[in-house]
Amino acid sequence: MKQSAFQKKRNQNDLKGAATPANKKLHQTQRVSTPPFMAGALAEHACPEYPTAATIPFPIPSGPYPQQAKLMDTMLQSLKLVDDLRQQQCEVDEETKVMNSQSSQRKYQGANIMMLESPTGTGKSLSLACASLAWLKYRESVDLLQMRNRSRDETGEIKKMVDNKNVPEGIDWLDTWKPAHEIQREKDTEARRHECEKRARQTRLALEQELNEIRRDIGHTTMSITDKDVSGLRKSRELAVKKALQEFQSYRFLKSKGPKKYKPANDSRGNGVLEKDNDYVSQHDSIAEDEDYCLEDYVSDHERDVSMGRRKKMKMSTNAKSSYEYSSDEEEHDQQDTPAKAKIISYNEETRYGGVDKRFTKKELLDGGNLDGSGCSQHFRQSITNSQDMPNRSKEQPERVSIGNVEPGSGVRKIVYAARTHSQLSQFVGEIRRTAWGDSIRVITLGSRKLLCGNVNVVGSNRNASEAVITEKCLDMQKGISSSNVDGNGNKKDKNQKSCPLLVKDFIPVLALHMLAHPSDIEDLAVLGEKGHACSYYATRESLEAAQVVVVPYNTLLSKPARDAVGLCLKRSLVIIDEAHNIPEALRSISSSKLTLPVIDGATAQLVSYVSKYSNRLAGRNLFYLGQIRRFLTQAGKFLKSRQRVSNQERLMVTSTELLFMMKLDNLNLYNILQYLQKSKLSQKLHGFNSALIKNKTVKESVNADDPGFISKHVSSMSIVESFFRCLTSTQKEGRIIVEIPNNSSPGEYTSRLSDNSVPSFRYLLLDPSNEFKNVLEDAHAVVLAGGTLRPFAHMATELFGSEQMLVGQAKKAEFEHETAEHQLSHFTISHTLTTFTCDHVVSPRNVLTISVPTGVNGITMDFRHSARYQDRVCDELAKTLIRISKEVPNGMVVFLPSYSYEGFLMNRWKTTGMYEAIKELKRIFREPQSAKDAETTLSSYSTQASSKHGAILFSVIGGKMSEGINFVNEMARCVVVVGLPYPDITDPELKEKMKVLDDLHRNNRDNPMGITGTEYYHNLCMRAVNQSVGRAIRHEKDYAAIVLVDARYSTDTRVWKGLPKWLRSDQRQGAKSFEENLKSLQTFYKNTNT
């Protein structure tokens, strides 16, 4: 295969082998206008060199740690393999002239996966930020260059085809001849590519010029953003938003003579805002006709295929004679896709930018179809995806092209970063600010309404309302309704009080642009919305398509329905998941589906009412499937009520097949029913039908999300049923159905005042999360799994790629290589499918002391197994041991205990025996609160006291709030004590079922075992929790701390000792030492580190 000039240029940069040392001279400046590897991109047709750790401008003058440089190089080498592979596939398509839609859908199966383990405190987040941003900037230049070169090459090829001249010697003219309709099709494709490149380039240039204007107003365009500058930057941004609001208000008042959709008003604080004119809205928000809720005639895939086959035979002769013409439908779609300019009282006035020969509105600057060049709006993309005729429509329509081959309408290529907590997300945004692109990169953080909503009437004065209640009130305001049409005194509410004053659609794009001007965390975005008197929640979604970096919590990334709801597309994006060891549990939580008896009854009532109204107008296939759905709901309700009569408290775990047999529904084809629910959109039809019935009723409802019977008026009961159907169609290996029957309730009764587990229900338990993770792997360009406790890699691979035995085998092989490799700073394996990386800690070995304590002060064995930990002598021996250790430890000392219940038991015991007061005399005692809202206050008080001469001791729980995401830096943790081994409860039926599934899978592949056994899974869960707790200390190169492991098994069990990180273990396995020997080692350690 002949290589293009672009590919030859790329192949000159061979990055295989060890990482190149960082060039320290390059890092003397924190901000550079053009990174070295991008210097060639300024030329008209030059291709930039691929970035490496040596060419990335690092924000620290001394350069990166060797571990950081190795991590960045490993990540970039892996990305280069993927980029080269995709480029080769693209060239194959070009040379074979596969220009139809099937070619555009053909892609490399599965994203490249990188499992990068770097201990906490080694600068992992900064390394990920620098490497990913360097790659993104490189790809942005190359994507535009590729589209331009491909368009020009295509023009030359088409001209040769038309002329049929200059045929190379030895090639028959018949080989180069093409029918006229194919030549015309390729001409049209070339024209679309040219228009795509022009539209994207102009829109991106105009967007940057608009953002630069905002940055100039802020006054922080070229400055280096340090911690001291953050507060000043925030104030400048707030003032800039206020100025934009004033300009917006002045503009609207000047245009007040036109038709008024909005009118000026004052909010509760007396500030001028623009409020929706409810009279105008009410006139144009009429109730939909009945036909809107009536189901269309349903045609199954099999019936459609048969029909299409007949149609093709009938049209073959006609198609053979006619030449291809540019579809007029396509022109209509292009007109629909182009965002309409606001012409009546719109603040999004057209603006002409330098170097751009087109006028753009504020909203057009943020439109994904303009930014990716496709001209395809997100609304049009969703309508095509959801259409029943999607396969047929995709064949009839011309190919949609986009810059970087992203999903048309999704905007620019992105980096999507996900973490578990918002503090971790804010930390990553802070690291982005430190990079060379920190003052110009477009970053947006997605969060919930609870964090972003600025309407006090919705979130409450203290933001103490639940997310479900806030969402309910927000949607009520948007639709001009309220959760109750009467106030607390029984009086009807004023209609003018219903609309939200912050939801001003014309100003939201302006706020979105201000959000994109500088990287912002969730708190910054909320404040900008408050100062601009506009909705931050919807402004973040407005800016999503233009954002280059999207920062999201786990739930938004891992759930495909959640991604679709906010408009986040992962195609060709680099996905980075931090603290990735939490992904399996997050997937289980997201994929869990609960079908309660109130939902079953509600869906049944809606379905019966719907069928009774439309039965004479529905086709036979619709009536057939509606009857099957009703049968399922009826039998499910009877099953729960019958089991409730048999026993007060019952918990049954079965497979989906067993459940269907028990309900006598084994003859139902769940796959056909699920397909019908998805394609007919029955849940949306029922929801709209039911809403129309109750819209004008005066009702007083309770909005209490804590009620187990609570169902939002904005969520269809049938959608919950559809979600449960999806779970029932999963394989038996993937999950189980748990039948939960409440106690203390009479047969057939349930009330909304019962506790969460007191409603009869079916609950789906996900056992194998790998199938749920596929939707991320199939869409993304590459996926980075980062964290400090990813190993063993085989464990993570079994959980996330269990169905891909090749990946599991690679992970197991990589784990063996990492474990048996000689001691070195880092070790990595790179391939186009799976890349692994591990490294040592940046801290010197003399700054870390790891000791195991098998016996206490009096020689009593430290046995903290479930059967022995509650013995008085063990509890008292632990207290005496902690007293002796605390005498040697300066400043702060953190003690991790196995569980909250055991922590409470110890405190009560020690208060009785006087041990509590003895510890308190040496160090002030703090205890981890079980309430999340009190954790920050406790941590702040502990930090202050730990820095004092007296010091402090904090009792925490392994796997609790303080064991992950909290940095006990410097004096906060000069010693970390881990008591016991937190093995999960082996009698838990859900854990036993998970272990059984793994054992069965391992047994079936005995000849070539790839995954892990149930016992290994059980052990890994324990050691990962221990390593997370240990990692709270040692946060930088000069930090120091002692790690004390209090349990005899740390000294006697080889598996336990090898489960600790390599940087914590000695060269030889730790043997059993007396307490006095360990105490002497502790004294020597602090003496040497303090000098």
PDB file of N, CA, C and O in Angstrom, residues 218-257:
ATOM      1  N   ILE A 218     -11.422  40.573  31.164  1.00  0.00           N
ATOM      2  CA  ILE A 218     -11.043  40.071  32.485  1.00  0.00           C
ATOM      3  C   ILE A 218      -9.669  40.589  32.880  1.00  0.00           C
ATOM      4  O   ILE A 218      -9.388  40.838  34.058  1.00  0.00           O
ATOM      5  N   GLY A 219      -8.772  40.728  31.910  1.00  0.00           N
ATOM      6  CA  GLY A 219      -7.441  41.249  32.202  1.00  0.00           C
ATOM      7  C   GLY A 219      -6.450  40.185  32.616  1.00  0.00           C
ATOM      8  O   GLY A 219      -5.430  40.476  33.220  1.00  0.00           O
ATOM      9  N   HIS A 220      -6.736  38.904  32.308  1.00  0.00           N
ATOM     10  CA  HIS A 220      -5.820  37.817  32.698  1.00  0.00           C
ATOM     11  C   HIS A 220      -5.488  36.968  31.484  1.00  0.00           C
ATOM     12  O   HIS A 220      -5.495  35.753  31.529  1.00  0.00           O
ATOM     13  N   THR A 221      -5.188  37.617  30.363  1.00  0.00           N
ATOM     14  CA  THR A 221      -4.979  36.866  29.134  1.00  0.00           C
ATOM     15  C   THR A 221      -3.667  36.098  29.132  1.00  0.00           C
ATOM     16  O   THR A 221      -3.628  34.917  28.832  1.00  0.00           O
ATOM     17  N   THR A 222      -2.591  36.729  29.492  1.00  0.00           N
ATOM     18  CA  THR A 222      -1.280  36.093  29.347  1.00  0.00           C
ATOM     19  C   THR A 222      -0.612  35.811  30.669  1.00  0.00           C
ATOM     20  O   THR A 222       0.527  35.383  30.708  1.00  0.00           O
ATOM     21  N   MET A 223      -1.298  36.059  31.758  1.00  0.00           N
ATOM     22  CA  MET A 223      -0.649  35.901  33.049  1.00  0.00           C
ATOM     23  C   MET A 223      -0.541  34.440  33.437  1.00  0.00           C
ATOM     24  O   MET A 223      -1.296  33.601  32.984  1.00  0.00           O
ATOM     25  N   SER A 224       0.412  34.107  34.261  1.00  0.00           N
ATOM     26  CA  SER A 224       0.560  32.775  34.819  1.00  0.00           C
ATOM     27  C   SER A 224      -0.367  32.652  36.022  1.00  0.00           C
ATOM     28  O   SER A 224      -0.259  33.386  36.993  1.00  0.00           O
ATOM     29  N   ILE A 225      -1.294  31.715  35.948  1.00  0.00           N
ATOM     30  CA  ILE A 225      -2.318  31.595  36.983  1.00  0.00           C
ATOM     31  C   ILE A 225      -1.780  30.740  38.124  1.00  0.00           C
ATOM     32  O   ILE A 225      -1.678  29.529  38.023  1.00  0.00           O
ATOM     33  N   THR A 226      -1.402  31.383  39.202  1.00  0.00           N
ATOM     34  CA  THR A 226      -0.961  30.687  40.397  1.00  0.00           C
ATOM     35  C   THR A 226      -2.090  30.676  41.410  1.00  0.00           C
ATOM     36  O   THR A 226      -3.152  31.240  41.196  1.00  0.00           O
ATOM     37  N   ASP A 227      -1.829  30.013  42.555  1.00  0.00           N
ATOM     38  CA  ASP A 227      -2.859  29.932  43.582  1.00  0.00           C
ATOM     39  C   ASP A 227      -3.264  31.317  44.082  1.00  0.00           C
ATOM     40  O   ASP A 227      -4.433  31.572  44.386  1.00  0.00           O
ATOM     41  N   LYS A 228      -2.303  32.233  44.164  1.00  0.00           N
ATOM     42  CA  LYS A 228      -2.610  33.577  44.648  1.00  0.00           C
ATOM     43  C   LYS A 228      -3.463  34.343  43.652  1.00  0.00           C
ATOM     44  O   LYS A 228      -4.222  35.241  44.019  1.00  0.00           O
ATOM     45  N   ASP A 229      -3.317  34.002  42.366  1.00  0.00           N
ATOM     46  CA  ASP A 229      -4.044  34.744  41.340  1.00  0.00           C
ATOM     47  C   ASP A 229      -5.474  34.253  41.159  1.00  0.00           C
ATOM     48  O   ASP A 229      -6.283  34.931  40.522  1.00  0.00           O
ATOM     49  N   VAL A 230      -5.800  33.054  41.690  1.00  0.00           N
ATOM     50  CA  VAL A 230      -7.112  32.467  41.450  1.00  0.00           C
ATOM     51  C   VAL A 230      -8.217  33.361  41.995  1.00  0.00           C
ATOM     52  O   VAL A 230      -9.230  33.607  41.333  1.00  0.00           O
ATOM     53  N   SER A 231      -8.054  33.871  43.210  1.00  0.00           N
ATOM     54  CA  SER A 231      -9.098  34.713  43.800  1.00  0.00           C
ATOM     55  C   SER A 231      -9.290  35.990  43.000  1.00  0.00           C
ATOM     56  O   SER A 231     -10.424  36.433  42.761  1.00  0.00           O
ATOM     57  N   GLY A 232      -8.191  36.611  42.563  1.00  0.00           N
ATOM     58  CA  GLY A 232      -8.304  37.809  41.745  1.00  0.00           C
ATOM     59  C   GLY A 232      -8.947  37.532  40.411  1.00  0.00           C
ATOM     60  O   GLY A 232      -9.738  38.338  39.892  1.00  0.00           O
ATOM     61  N   LEU A 233      -8.624  36.382  39.815  1.00  0.00           N
ATOM     62  CA  LEU A 233      -9.230  35.999  38.546  1.00  0.00           C
ATOM     63  C   LEU A 233     -10.733  35.807  38.695  1.00  0.00           C
ATOM     64  O   LEU A 233     -11.519  36.217  37.835  1.00  0.00           O
ATOM     65  N   ARG A 234     -11.132  35.196  39.807  1.00  0.00           N
ATOM     66  CA  ARG A 234     -12.558  34.986  40.034  1.00  0.00           C
ATOM     67  C   ARG A 234     -13.307  36.295  40.120  1.00  0.00           C
ATOM     68  O   ARG A 234     -14.394  36.461  39.541  1.00  0.00           O
ATOM     69  N   LYS A 235     -12.752  37.258  40.825  1.00  0.00           N
ATOM     70  CA  LYS A 235     -13.401  38.562  40.958  1.00  0.00           C
ATOM     71  C   LYS A 235     -13.498  39.256  39.599  1.00  0.00           C
ATOM     72  O   LYS A 235     -14.521  39.868  39.269  1.00  0.00           O
ATOM     73  N   SER A 236     -12.435  39.168  38.806  1.00  0.00           N
ATOM     74  CA  SER A 236     -12.455  39.795  37.478  1.00  0.00           C
ATOM     75  C   SER A 236     -13.504  39.149  36.583  1.00  0.00           C
ATOM     76  O   SER A 236     -14.207  39.836  35.829  1.00  0.00           O
ATOM     77  N   ARG A 237     -13.636  37.842  36.677  1.00  0.00           N
ATOM     78  CA  ARG A 237     -14.629  37.137  35.857  1.00  0.00           C
ATOM     79  C   ARG A 237     -16.046  37.506  36.283  1.00  0.00           C
ATOM     80  O   ARG A 237     -16.943  37.652  35.446  1.00  0.00           O
ATOM     81  N   GLU A 238     -16.254  37.650  37.593  1.00  0.00           N
ATOM     82  CA  GLU A 238     -17.570  38.052  38.082  1.00  0.00           C
ATOM     83  C   GLU A 238     -17.949  39.433  37.571  1.00  0.00           C
ATOM     84  O   GLU A 238     -19.092  39.674  37.157  1.00  0.00           O
ATOM     85  N   LEU A 239     -16.992  40.353  37.586  1.00  0.00           N
ATOM     86  CA  LEU A 239     -17.246  41.698  37.082  1.00  0.00           C
ATOM     87  C   LEU A 239     -17.535  41.675  35.585  1.00  0.00           C
ATOM     88  O   LEU A 239     -18.395  42.428  35.091  1.00  0.00           O
ATOM     89  N   ALA A 240     -16.819  40.827  34.849  1.00  0.00           N
ATOM     90  CA  ALA A 240     -17.040  40.729  33.400  1.00  0.00           C
ATOM     91  C   ALA A 240     -18.438  40.202  33.092  1.00  0.00           C
ATOM     92  O   ALA A 240     -19.102  40.662  32.155  1.00  0.00           O
ATOM     93  N   VAL A 241     -18.909  39.227  33.873  1.00  0.00           N
ATOM     94  CA  VAL A 241     -20.250  38.689  33.665  1.00  0.00           C
ATOM     95  C   VAL A 241     -21.299  39.748  33.986  1.00  0.00           C
ATOM     96  O   VAL A 241     -22.310  39.884  33.282  1.00  0.00           O
ATOM     97  N   LYS A 242     -21.082  40.500  35.059  1.00  0.00           N
ATOM     98  CA  LYS A 242     -22.022  41.573  35.401  1.00  0.00           C
ATOM     99  C   LYS A 242     -22.088  42.615  34.283  1.00  0.00           C
ATOM    100  O   LYS A 242     -23.162  43.116  33.937  1.00  0.00           O
ATOM    101  N   LYS A 243     -20.926  42.939  33.708  1.00  0.00           N
ATOM    102  CA  LYS A 243     -20.892  43.889  32.608  1.00  0.00           C
ATOM    103  C   LYS A 243     -21.666  43.346  31.401  1.00  0.00           C
ATOM    104  O   LYS A 243     -22.424  44.085  30.753  1.00  0.00           O
ATOM    105  N   ALA A 244     -21.495  42.074  31.108  1.00  0.00           N
ATOM    106  CA  ALA A 244     -22.225  41.462  29.995  1.00  0.00           C
ATOM    107  C   ALA A 244     -23.722  41.481  30.254  1.00  0.00           C
ATOM    108  O   ALA A 244     -24.525  41.683  29.329  1.00  0.00           O
ATOM    109  N   LEU A 245     -24.115  41.271  31.510  1.00  0.00           N
ATOM    110  CA  LEU A 245     -25.535  41.312  31.861  1.00  0.00           C
ATOM    111  C   LEU A 245     -26.111  42.706  31.642  1.00  0.00           C
ATOM    112  O   LEU A 245     -27.220  42.860  31.119  1.00  0.00           O
ATOM    113  N   GLN A 246     -25.357  43.732  32.014  1.00  0.00           N
ATOM    114  CA  GLN A 246     -25.822  45.100  31.822  1.00  0.00           C
ATOM    115  C   GLN A 246     -25.970  45.419  30.335  1.00  0.00           C
ATOM    116  O   GLN A 246     -26.946  46.050  29.915  1.00  0.00           O
ATOM    117  N   GLU A 247     -25.014  44.973  29.522  1.00  0.00           N
ATOM    118  CA  GLU A 247     -25.111  45.186  28.078  1.00  0.00           C
ATOM    119  C   GLU A 247     -26.325  44.454  27.507  1.00  0.00           C
ATOM    120  O   GLU A 247     -27.022  44.959  26.625  1.00  0.00           O
ATOM    121  N   PHE A 248     -26.558  43.275  28.017  1.00  0.00           N
ATOM    122  CA  PHE A 248     -27.694  42.471  27.585  1.00  0.00           C
ATOM    123  C   PHE A 248     -29.008  43.180  27.897  1.00  0.00           C
ATOM    124  O   PHE A 248     -29.903  43.287  27.053  1.00  0.00           O
ATOM    125  N   GLN A 249     -29.123  43.696  29.105  1.00  0.00           N
ATOM    126  CA  GLN A 249     -30.342  44.388  29.503  1.00  0.00           C
ATOM    127  C   GLN A 249     -30.552  45.653  28.674  1.00  0.00           C
ATOM    128  O   GLN A 249     -31.670  45.952  28.237  1.00  0.00           O
ATOM    129  N   SER A 250     -29.470  46.402  28.433  1.00  0.00           N
ATOM    130  CA  SER A 250     -29.581  47.613  27.625  1.00  0.00           C
ATOM    131  C   SER A 250     -30.028  47.289  26.206  1.00  0.00           C
ATOM    132  O   SER A 250     -30.874  47.972  25.621  1.00  0.00           O
ATOM    133  N   TYR A 251     -29.475  46.229  25.656  1.00  0.00           N
ATOM    134  CA  TYR A 251     -29.838  45.804  24.303  1.00  0.00           C
ATOM    135  C   TYR A 251     -31.313  45.442  24.222  1.00  0.00           C
ATOM    136  O   TYR A 251     -32.016  45.820  23.289  1.00  0.00           O
ATOM    137  N   ARG A 252     -31.793  44.726  25.222  1.00  0.00           N
ATOM    138  CA  ARG A 252     -33.191  44.296  25.205  1.00  0.00           C
ATOM    139  C   ARG A 252     -34.139  45.477  25.363  1.00  0.00           C
ATOM    140  O   ARG A 252     -35.217  45.494  24.778  1.00  0.00           O
ATOM    141  N   PHE A 253     -33.753  46.443  26.159  1.00  0.00           N
ATOM    142  CA  PHE A 253     -34.615  47.606  26.322  1.00  0.00           C
ATOM    143  C   PHE A 253     -34.671  48.435  25.027  1.00  0.00           C
ATOM    144  O   PHE A 253     -35.705  49.001  24.690  1.00  0.00           O
ATOM    145  N   LEU A 254     -33.534  48.498  24.311  1.00  0.00           N
ATOM    146  CA  LEU A 254     -33.528  49.230  23.054  1.00  0.00           C
ATOM    147  C   LEU A 254     -34.409  48.564  22.014  1.00  0.00           C
ATOM    148  O   LEU A 254     -34.953  49.225  21.119  1.00  0.00           O
ATOM    149  N   LYS A 255     -34.546  47.254  22.104  1.00  0.00           N
ATOM    150  CA  LYS A 255     -35.354  46.497  21.153  1.00  0.00           C
ATOM    151  C   LYS A 255     -36.768  46.254  21.667  1.00  0.00           C
ATOM    152  O   LYS A 255     -37.487  45.412  21.151  1.00  0.00           O
ATOM    153  N   SER A 256     -37.164  46.984  22.685  1.00  0.00           N
ATOM    154  CA  SER A 256     -38.451  46.701  23.339  1.00  0.00           C
ATOM    155  C   SER A 256     -39.657  47.017  22.454  1.00  0.00           C
ATOM    156  O   SER A 256     -40.772  46.636  22.770  1.00  0.00           O
ATOM    157  N   LYS A 257     -39.455  47.699  21.330  1.00  0.00           N
ATOM    158  CA  LYS A 257     -40.577  48.010  20.467  1.00  0.00           C
ATOM    159  C   LYS A 257     -41.035  46.813  19.650  1.00  0.00           C
ATOM    160  O   LYS A 257     -42.129  46.815  19.109  1.00  0.00           O
TER     161      LYS A 257
END
